[in-house]
Structures are given as structure tokens and as C-alpha cells.
Amino acid sequence: MSLEQNELDLIAGYDAEKRFDYLISRVVETGELWILTDQQGSVMLNTDDEDCVPVWPELEFAEQWATGEWSDCEAMPITLKQWNHRWTPGLEEDGFAVIVFPLPGEGDDENGLVVWPEELDMMLTKEVKRSRKK
């Protein structure tokens, strides 16, 4: 299900913390999150301290990054099961962090939260359990 432009604009106006919360609930709802890939694999972003894999809750947000130097990249869905069983252990083993739902732009509001893979995994698992109780 794709989002309407007004929904995309509203969500893009969230601060990094609220975008993180949105990603958690949306990934549990849809069963997938999105990354960007190129010929070498998953796109990486560098913060001052960490090498990170960026993740998004929606195809449209991932595609917003696929411009300029990223124009050769394609958005790829990762199922929640794949994330839990393959991506989290692999990222942990390689020492990579995850940058959650960054937005294109230069300001601090566009930066996503940087978390460790196991932290993101824990939050997703917690939300899955919570959603099942409803």
C-alpha cells in the first residue's frame, strides 16, 4: 500500500524520535522494511562514529534517497523475518549500526537515529508481541 503525498509530507515532518517510532509500528504492520542497494550490496552511510545501513518504513521514503550520487540505487524490501534472522546477526558481526529513517537534506532534523542492530531488533520484537495482545 503506498501512501498519499499528504501522508508522506506529514511523516517527513516528524523529528527523528517520532520517525523511529513510526518505523517500528509500520514495519510490524507491513512485515517489511526497506533498504537501498547498488551493485556492491546494501548502501552504507557514515556518521562521525559509525558505518550504518539506512532503513526506511516505506518504499517512497527509500526512493527519496535514490537521487544524485545514489541514483543508481534501488529500494529493496527486507521482511521482518529476514531482518531478525539474517540481517541483525550479520550487521552485529560486521560491527555496523543502523540509521533509522533518515531523510534527504542537511539539517539535524533529517538525520535518523543511529542504533545498534540488536536494539532495533529488540524494539521490533517488543512491538510484535504488543500488537498480538490487541
PDB file of C-alpha atoms in Angstrom:
ATOM      1  CA  MET A   1       0.000   0.000   0.000  1.00  0.00           C
ATOM      2  CA  SER A   2       1.506   3.296  -0.998  1.00  0.00           C
ATOM      3  CA  LEU A   3       0.969   6.460   0.939  1.00  0.00           C
ATOM      4  CA  GLU A   4      -0.668   9.615  -0.338  1.00  0.00           C
ATOM      5  CA  GLN A   5       1.577  12.662  -0.756  1.00  0.00           C
ATOM      6  CA  ASN A   6      -0.036  14.489   2.183  1.00  0.00           C
ATOM      7  CA  GLU A   7       0.720  11.481   4.424  1.00  0.00           C
ATOM      8  CA  LEU A   8       4.327  11.389   3.191  1.00  0.00           C
ATOM      9  CA  ASP A   9       4.714  15.111   3.899  1.00  0.00           C
ATOM     10  CA  LEU A  10       3.219  14.754   7.375  1.00  0.00           C
ATOM     11  CA  ILE A  11       5.505  11.838   8.291  1.00  0.00           C
ATOM     12  CA  ALA A  12       8.557  13.601   6.837  1.00  0.00           C
ATOM     13  CA  GLY A  13       7.841  16.446   9.265  1.00  0.00           C
ATOM     14  CA  TYR A  14       8.328  14.179  12.280  1.00  0.00           C
ATOM     15  CA  ASP A  15      11.503  14.523  14.320  1.00  0.00           C
ATOM     16  CA  ALA A  16      13.975  11.614  14.363  1.00  0.00           C
ATOM     17  CA  GLU A  17      12.490  10.081  17.521  1.00  0.00           C
ATOM     18  CA  LYS A  18       8.953  10.123  16.151  1.00  0.00           C
ATOM     19  CA  ARG A  19      10.167   8.709  12.810  1.00  0.00           C
ATOM     20  CA  PHE A  20      11.841   5.876  14.738  1.00  0.00           C
ATOM     21  CA  ASP A  21       8.549   5.104  16.500  1.00  0.00           C
ATOM     22  CA  TYR A  22       6.712   5.289  13.171  1.00  0.00           C
ATOM     23  CA  LEU A  23       9.177   2.871  11.573  1.00  0.00           C
ATOM     24  CA  ILE A  24       8.732   0.361  14.405  1.00  0.00           C
ATOM     25  CA  SER A  25       4.941   0.367  14.187  1.00  0.00           C
ATOM     26  CA  ARG A  26       4.863   0.421  10.377  1.00  0.00           C
ATOM     27  CA  VAL A  27       7.366  -2.438   9.977  1.00  0.00           C
ATOM     28  CA  VAL A  28       5.338  -4.587  12.369  1.00  0.00           C
ATOM     29  CA  GLU A  29       2.157  -3.670  10.470  1.00  0.00           C
ATOM     30  CA  THR A  30       3.529  -4.374   6.967  1.00  0.00           C
ATOM     31  CA  GLY A  31       6.054  -7.072   7.852  1.00  0.00           C
ATOM     32  CA  GLU A  32       8.877  -5.364   5.948  1.00  0.00           C
ATOM     33  CA  LEU A  33      11.366  -2.537   5.995  1.00  0.00           C
ATOM     34  CA  TRP A  34      13.293  -1.002   3.120  1.00  0.00           C
ATOM     35  CA  ILE A  35      16.972  -0.570   2.294  1.00  0.00           C
ATOM     36  CA  LEU A  36      18.801   0.785  -0.737  1.00  0.00           C
ATOM     37  CA  THR A  37      21.075  -1.453  -2.763  1.00  0.00           C
ATOM     38  CA  ASP A  38      23.570  -0.974  -5.571  1.00  0.00           C
ATOM     39  CA  GLN A  39      25.979  -3.308  -7.384  1.00  0.00           C
ATOM     40  CA  GLN A  40      28.034  -3.785  -4.191  1.00  0.00           C
ATOM     41  CA  GLY A  41      25.056  -4.589  -1.964  1.00  0.00           C
ATOM     42  CA  SER A  42      23.401  -2.533   0.727  1.00  0.00           C
ATOM     43  CA  VAL A  43      24.095   1.199   0.721  1.00  0.00           C
ATOM     44  CA  MET A  44      26.066   2.422   3.724  1.00  0.00           C
ATOM     45  CA  LEU A  45      26.070   5.848   5.348  1.00  0.00           C
ATOM     46  CA  ASN A  46      28.846   7.135   7.557  1.00  0.00           C
ATOM     47  CA  THR A  47      28.258   9.145  10.713  1.00  0.00           C
ATOM     48  CA  ASP A  48      31.067  10.654  12.769  1.00  0.00           C
ATOM     49  CA  ASP A  49      31.314   7.438  14.754  1.00  0.00           C
ATOM     50  CA  GLU A  50      29.685   4.591  12.850  1.00  0.00           C
ATOM     51  CA  ASP A  51      29.200   2.921   9.490  1.00  0.00           C
ATOM     52  CA  CYS A  52      25.453   2.461   9.147  1.00  0.00           C
ATOM     53  CA  VAL A  53      22.874   0.741   6.993  1.00  0.00           C
ATOM     54  CA  PRO A  54      19.949   3.117   6.478  1.00  0.00           C
ATOM     55  CA  VAL A  55      16.440   1.652   6.770  1.00  0.00           C
ATOM     56  CA  TRP A  56      13.034   3.104   5.948  1.00  0.00           C
ATOM     57  CA  PRO A  57       9.447   2.097   6.718  1.00  0.00           C
ATOM     58  CA  GLU A  58       8.125   2.732   3.213  1.00  0.00           C
ATOM     59  CA  LEU A  59       9.265   2.327  -0.381  1.00  0.00           C
ATOM     60  CA  GLU A  60       8.595   6.012  -1.065  1.00  0.00           C
ATOM     61  CA  PHE A  61      10.972   7.219   1.647  1.00  0.00           C
ATOM     62  CA  ALA A  62      13.758   4.901   0.494  1.00  0.00           C
ATOM     63  CA  GLU A  63      13.281   6.096  -3.074  1.00  0.00           C
ATOM     64  CA  GLN A  64      13.663   9.727  -1.982  1.00  0.00           C
ATOM     65  CA  TRP A  65      17.322   8.885  -1.288  1.00  0.00           C
ATOM     66  CA  ALA A  66      17.848   7.303  -4.700  1.00  0.00           C
ATOM     67  CA  THR A  67      18.815  10.589  -6.372  1.00  0.00           C
ATOM     68  CA  GLY A  68      22.096  12.341  -7.157  1.00  0.00           C
ATOM     69  CA  GLU A  69      25.023  10.170  -6.113  1.00  0.00           C
ATOM     70  CA  TRP A  70      22.520   7.485  -5.058  1.00  0.00           C
ATOM     71  CA  SER A  71      20.606   7.476  -8.386  1.00  0.00           C
ATOM     72  CA  ASP A  72      21.952   4.005  -9.306  1.00  0.00           C
ATOM     73  CA  CYS A  73      20.431   2.558  -6.135  1.00  0.00           C
ATOM     74  CA  GLU A  74      17.227   0.597  -5.899  1.00  0.00           C
ATOM     75  CA  ALA A  75      14.921   0.243  -2.927  1.00  0.00           C
ATOM     76  CA  MET A  76      14.645  -3.329  -1.705  1.00  0.00           C
ATOM     77  CA  PRO A  77      12.217  -4.743   0.868  1.00  0.00           C
ATOM     78  CA  ILE A  78      13.501  -6.912   3.696  1.00  0.00           C
ATOM     79  CA  THR A  79      10.907  -8.990   5.511  1.00  0.00           C
ATOM     80  CA  LEU A  80      10.790  -8.724   9.264  1.00  0.00           C
ATOM     81  CA  LYS A  81      11.731 -12.416   9.475  1.00  0.00           C
ATOM     82  CA  GLN A  82      14.780 -11.864   7.214  1.00  0.00           C
ATOM     83  CA  TRP A  83      15.750  -8.829   9.283  1.00  0.00           C
ATOM     84  CA  ASN A  84      15.551 -10.765  12.555  1.00  0.00           C
ATOM     85  CA  HIS A  85      17.283 -13.933  11.409  1.00  0.00           C
ATOM     86  CA  ARG A  86      19.789 -12.781   8.799  1.00  0.00           C
ATOM     87  CA  TRP A  87      20.373  -9.033   8.878  1.00  0.00           C
ATOM     88  CA  THR A  88      20.615  -8.384  12.618  1.00  0.00           C
ATOM     89  CA  PRO A  89      23.251 -11.097  13.232  1.00  0.00           C
ATOM     90  CA  GLY A  90      25.161 -10.131  10.074  1.00  0.00           C
ATOM     91  CA  LEU A  91      25.272  -6.440  10.939  1.00  0.00           C
ATOM     92  CA  GLU A  92      26.291  -7.223  14.517  1.00  0.00           C
ATOM     93  CA  GLU A  93      29.064  -9.500  13.313  1.00  0.00           C
ATOM     94  CA  ASP A  94      30.362  -6.835  10.920  1.00  0.00           C
ATOM     95  CA  GLY A  95      30.130  -4.084  13.558  1.00  0.00           C
ATOM     96  CA  PHE A  96      27.655  -1.953  11.598  1.00  0.00           C
ATOM     97  CA  ALA A  97      24.978   0.237  13.116  1.00  0.00           C
ATOM     98  CA  VAL A  98      21.573   1.067  11.647  1.00  0.00           C
ATOM     99  CA  ILE A  99      20.422   4.587  10.862  1.00  0.00           C
ATOM    100  CA  VAL A 100      16.649   4.586  11.191  1.00  0.00           C
ATOM    101  CA  PHE A 101      14.573   6.551   8.682  1.00  0.00           C
ATOM    102  CA  PRO A 102      16.945   9.325   7.616  1.00  0.00           C
ATOM    103  CA  LEU A 103      15.529  11.991   5.321  1.00  0.00           C
ATOM    104  CA  PRO A 104      17.358  13.638   2.428  1.00  0.00           C
ATOM    105  CA  GLY A 105      18.719  17.030   3.464  1.00  0.00           C
ATOM    106  CA  GLU A 106      21.375  18.605   5.575  1.00  0.00           C
ATOM    107  CA  GLY A 107      19.723  19.599   8.859  1.00  0.00           C
ATOM    108  CA  ASP A 108      19.752  17.751  12.155  1.00  0.00           C
ATOM    109  CA  ASP A 109      16.030  17.035  11.746  1.00  0.00           C
ATOM    110  CA  GLU A 110      16.817  14.933   8.665  1.00  0.00           C
ATOM    111  CA  ASN A 111      19.272  12.640  10.445  1.00  0.00           C
ATOM    112  CA  GLY A 112      17.786   9.382  11.582  1.00  0.00           C
ATOM    113  CA  LEU A 113      18.508   7.803  14.923  1.00  0.00           C
ATOM    114  CA  VAL A 114      21.601   5.621  14.952  1.00  0.00           C
ATOM    115  CA  VAL A 115      21.005   2.384  16.831  1.00  0.00           C
ATOM    116  CA  TRP A 116      22.700  -0.974  17.089  1.00  0.00           C
ATOM    117  CA  PRO A 117      21.039  -3.810  15.158  1.00  0.00           C
ATOM    118  CA  GLU A 118      20.149  -5.723  18.310  1.00  0.00           C
ATOM    119  CA  GLU A 119      18.449  -2.618  19.729  1.00  0.00           C
ATOM    120  CA  LEU A 120      16.291  -2.248  16.611  1.00  0.00           C
ATOM    121  CA  ASP A 121      15.571  -5.986  16.661  1.00  0.00           C
ATOM    122  CA  MET A 122      14.541  -5.788  20.319  1.00  0.00           C
ATOM    123  CA  MET A 123      12.174  -2.867  19.651  1.00  0.00           C
ATOM    124  CA  LEU A 124      10.598  -4.651  16.683  1.00  0.00           C
ATOM    125  CA  THR A 125      10.147  -7.871  18.685  1.00  0.00           C
ATOM    126  CA  LYS A 126       8.619  -5.940  21.572  1.00  0.00           C
ATOM    127  CA  GLU A 127       6.158  -4.235  19.205  1.00  0.00           C
ATOM    128  CA  VAL A 128       5.234  -7.561  17.564  1.00  0.00           C
ATOM    129  CA  LYS A 129       4.400  -9.002  20.993  1.00  0.00           C
ATOM    130  CA  ARG A 130       2.447  -5.883  21.964  1.00  0.00           C
ATOM    131  CA  SER A 131       0.459  -5.895  18.717  1.00  0.00           C
ATOM    132  CA  ARG A 132      -0.506  -9.558  19.183  1.00  0.00           C
ATOM    133  CA  LYS A 133      -2.069  -8.761  22.559  1.00  0.00           C
ATOM    134  CA  LYS A 134      -4.539  -6.345  20.973  1.00  0.00           C
TER     135      LYS A 134
END
